[in-house]
Amino acid sequence: MQVTFRAIASRGLRMRCPNCGGPLVFARGMRLAEKCPACGARWERGNGFFLGAMVWNYGVTVFGLLPFVVLAAISGWISIPIAIGLGIGLGIVFPILFYKYSWSLWLTSYYLVLPNELPANAGEEHPAFKTR
Ligand SMILES: [Zn+2]
């Protein structure tokens, strides 16, 4: 069964496994499970794979959230000290809250670019199904 771009994007936005649509499971709180418990697809693709999730997290925090704080300060809606405090607070708290979703966005963007890497699209001989 082929997983379409639309299904990958839809599953990613809902924090679902891009391969089977099951929930993304985080083992030990904040760490993404090594593989999907529903379909067995492995998430770790090698050293540094986690950097993609960090890029999503950093990017959304710095380019999606903090500009609003800066604009609010520039427009005079909030004072500069409040803006600095808000920026520091959001810069620390938001990435922690957004961490799991950033993993979902990373897996989604990875498999949207490389859909044939998805085990459901590559067949059961795919390395993502093999145990090490
Ligand atoms: Zn799955």
CSV table of N, CA and C in Angstrom, one decimal, residues 42-103:
chain,number,residue,atom,x,y,z
A,42,ARG,N,11.3,2.0,11.9
A,42,ARG,CA,12.3,2.6,12.7
A,42,ARG,C,12.4,4.1,12.4
A,43,TRP,N,12.6,4.9,13.5
A,43,TRP,CA,12.7,6.4,13.3
A,43,TRP,C,14.1,6.8,13.2
A,44,GLU,N,15.0,6.2,13.9
A,44,GLU,CA,16.4,6.7,14.0
A,44,GLU,C,17.1,6.3,12.6
A,45,ARG,N,17.5,7.3,11.9
A,45,ARG,CA,18.1,7.1,10.6
A,45,ARG,C,19.6,7.2,10.6
A,46,GLY,N,20.2,7.4,11.8
A,46,GLY,CA,21.6,7.5,11.8
A,46,GLY,C,22.0,8.7,12.8
A,47,ASN,N,23.3,8.8,13.0
A,47,ASN,CA,23.7,9.9,13.9
A,47,ASN,C,23.3,11.2,13.3
A,48,GLY,N,22.8,12.1,14.2
A,48,GLY,CA,22.4,13.4,13.8
A,48,GLY,C,21.0,13.5,13.3
A,49,PHE,N,20.3,12.4,13.2
A,49,PHE,CA,18.9,12.5,12.6
A,49,PHE,C,18.0,13.5,13.5
A,50,PHE,N,18.3,13.5,14.8
A,50,PHE,CA,17.5,14.3,15.7
A,50,PHE,C,17.7,15.8,15.4
A,51,LEU,N,18.7,16.2,14.7
A,51,LEU,CA,18.9,17.6,14.4
A,51,LEU,C,17.8,18.2,13.6
A,52,GLY,N,17.1,17.4,12.8
A,52,GLY,CA,16.0,17.9,12.0
A,52,GLY,C,14.9,18.4,12.9
A,53,ALA,N,14.6,17.6,14.0
A,53,ALA,CA,13.6,18.0,15.0
A,53,ALA,C,14.0,19.3,15.7
A,54,MET,N,15.3,19.4,16.0
A,54,MET,CA,15.8,20.6,16.7
A,54,MET,C,15.7,21.8,15.8
A,55,VAL,N,15.9,21.6,14.5
A,55,VAL,CA,15.8,22.7,13.5
A,55,VAL,C,14.4,23.2,13.5
A,56,TRP,N,13.4,22.3,13.4
A,56,TRP,CA,12.0,22.7,13.4
A,56,TRP,C,11.7,23.4,14.7
A,57,ASN,N,12.1,22.9,15.8
A,57,ASN,CA,11.8,23.5,17.1
A,57,ASN,C,12.4,24.9,17.2
A,58,TYR,N,13.7,25.1,16.9
A,58,TYR,CA,14.4,26.3,16.9
A,58,TYR,C,13.7,27.3,15.9
A,59,GLY,N,13.5,26.8,14.7
A,59,GLY,CA,12.9,27.7,13.7
A,59,GLY,C,11.5,28.3,14.0
A,60,VAL,N,10.7,27.4,14.6
A,60,VAL,CA,9.3,27.9,14.9
A,60,VAL,C,9.5,28.9,16.1
A,61,THR,N,10.4,28.6,17.1
A,61,THR,CA,10.5,29.5,18.2
A,61,THR,C,11.1,30.8,17.8
A,62,VAL,N,12.1,30.8,17.0
A,62,VAL,CA,12.8,32.1,16.7
A,62,VAL,C,12.1,32.8,15.6
A,63,PHE,N,11.7,32.2,14.6
A,63,PHE,CA,11.1,32.9,13.4
A,63,PHE,C,9.6,32.9,13.4
A,64,GLY,N,8.9,32.1,14.2
A,64,GLY,CA,7.5,32.1,14.3
A,64,GLY,C,6.9,32.7,15.5
A,65,LEU,N,7.6,32.8,16.6
A,65,LEU,CA,7.1,33.2,17.9
A,65,LEU,C,7.7,34.5,18.3
A,66,LEU,N,9.0,34.6,18.4
A,66,LEU,CA,9.7,35.7,18.9
A,66,LEU,C,9.4,37.0,18.1
A,67,PRO,N,9.3,37.0,16.8
A,67,PRO,CA,9.0,38.2,16.1
A,67,PRO,C,7.7,38.9,16.6
A,68,PHE,N,6.7,38.2,17.1
A,68,PHE,CA,5.5,38.8,17.7
A,68,PHE,C,5.9,39.6,18.9
A,69,VAL,N,6.8,39.1,19.7
A,69,VAL,CA,7.2,39.8,20.9
A,69,VAL,C,8.0,41.1,20.6
A,70,VAL,N,8.8,41.0,19.6
A,70,VAL,CA,9.6,42.1,19.1
A,70,VAL,C,8.6,43.2,18.5
A,71,LEU,N,7.7,42.8,17.7
A,71,LEU,CA,6.7,43.7,17.1
A,71,LEU,C,5.9,44.4,18.2
A,72,ALA,N,5.5,43.6,19.2
A,72,ALA,CA,4.7,44.1,20.3
A,72,ALA,C,5.5,45.2,21.1
A,73,ALA,N,6.8,45.0,21.2
A,73,ALA,CA,7.6,45.9,21.9
A,73,ALA,C,7.8,47.2,21.1
A,74,ILE,N,8.1,47.0,19.8
A,74,ILE,CA,8.3,48.1,18.9
A,74,ILE,C,7.1,49.0,18.7
A,75,SER,N,5.9,48.3,18.7
A,75,SER,CA,4.7,49.1,18.5
A,75,SER,C,4.2,49.8,19.8
A,76,GLY,N,4.9,49.5,20.9
A,76,GLY,CA,4.6,50.1,22.2
A,76,GLY,C,3.4,49.4,22.9
A,77,TRP,N,3.0,48.2,22.4
A,77,TRP,CA,1.9,47.5,23.0
A,77,TRP,C,2.4,46.9,24.4
A,78,ILE,N,3.7,46.5,24.5
A,78,ILE,CA,4.2,46.1,25.7
A,78,ILE,C,5.6,46.8,25.9
A,79,SER,N,6.0,46.9,27.2
A,79,SER,CA,7.3,47.7,27.4
A,79,SER,C,8.5,46.8,27.1
A,80,ILE,N,9.6,47.4,26.9
A,80,ILE,CA,10.8,46.7,26.6
A,80,ILE,C,11.2,45.7,27.6
A,81,PRO,N,11.2,46.0,28.9
A,81,PRO,CA,11.5,45.0,30.0
A,81,PRO,C,10.6,43.8,29.9
A,82,ILE,N,9.3,44.1,29.7
A,82,ILE,CA,8.3,43.0,29.6
A,82,ILE,C,8.6,42.1,28.4
A,83,ALA,N,9.0,42.8,27.3
A,83,ALA,CA,9.3,42.1,26.0
A,83,ALA,C,10.5,41.2,26.2
A,84,ILE,N,11.5,41.7,26.9
A,84,ILE,CA,12.7,40.9,27.2
A,84,ILE,C,12.4,39.7,28.0
A,85,GLY,N,11.6,39.9,29.1
A,85,GLY,CA,11.2,38.8,30.0
A,85,GLY,C,10.4,37.8,29.2
A,86,LEU,N,9.4,38.3,28.4
A,86,LEU,CA,8.6,37.4,27.7
A,86,LEU,C,9.4,36.6,26.6
A,87,GLY,N,10.3,37.3,26.0
A,87,GLY,CA,11.2,36.6,25.0
A,87,GLY,C,12.0,35.5,25.6
A,88,ILE,N,12.6,35.8,26.8
A,88,ILE,CA,13.4,34.8,27.5
A,88,ILE,C,12.5,33.7,28.0
A,89,GLY,N,11.4,34.0,28.6
A,89,GLY,CA,10.4,33.0,29.1
A,89,GLY,C,9.9,32.1,27.9
A,90,LEU,N,9.5,32.7,26.9
A,90,LEU,CA,9.0,31.9,25.7
A,90,LEU,C,10.1,31.1,25.1
A,91,GLY,N,11.3,31.7,25.0
A,91,GLY,CA,12.4,31.1,24.4
A,91,GLY,C,12.8,29.8,25.2
A,92,ILE,N,12.5,29.7,26.5
A,92,ILE,CA,12.8,28.5,27.3
A,92,ILE,C,11.6,27.6,27.3
A,93,VAL,N,10.4,28.1,27.6
A,93,VAL,CA,9.3,27.2,27.8
A,93,VAL,C,8.7,26.7,26.5
A,94,PHE,N,8.6,27.5,25.5
A,94,PHE,CA,8.0,27.1,24.2
A,94,PHE,C,8.7,25.9,23.6
A,95,PRO,N,10.0,25.9,23.5
A,95,PRO,CA,10.7,24.7,22.8
A,95,PRO,C,10.4,23.4,23.6
A,96,ILE,N,10.3,23.5,24.9
A,96,ILE,CA,10.0,22.3,25.7
A,96,ILE,C,8.6,21.8,25.4
A,97,LEU,N,7.7,22.7,25.3
A,97,LEU,CA,6.3,22.3,25.0
A,97,LEU,C,6.1,21.8,23.6
A,98,PHE,N,6.9,22.4,22.7
A,98,PHE,CA,6.8,22.1,21.3
A,98,PHE,C,7.6,20.9,20.8
A,99,TYR,N,8.5,20.4,21.7
A,99,TYR,CA,9.4,19.3,21.4
A,99,TYR,C,8.8,18.1,20.6
A,100,LYS,N,7.8,17.6,21.2
A,100,LYS,CA,7.2,16.4,20.6
A,100,LYS,C,6.6,16.7,19.2
A,101,TYR,N,6.0,17.9,19.1
A,101,TYR,CA,5.4,18.2,17.8
A,101,TYR,C,6.5,18.5,16.8
A,102,SER,N,7.6,19.0,17.2
A,102,SER,CA,8.7,19.3,16.3
A,102,SER,C,9.2,17.9,15.7
A,103,TRP,N,9.2,16.9,16.5
A,103,TRP,CA,9.6,15.6,16.0
A,103,TRP,C,8.6,15.1,14.9
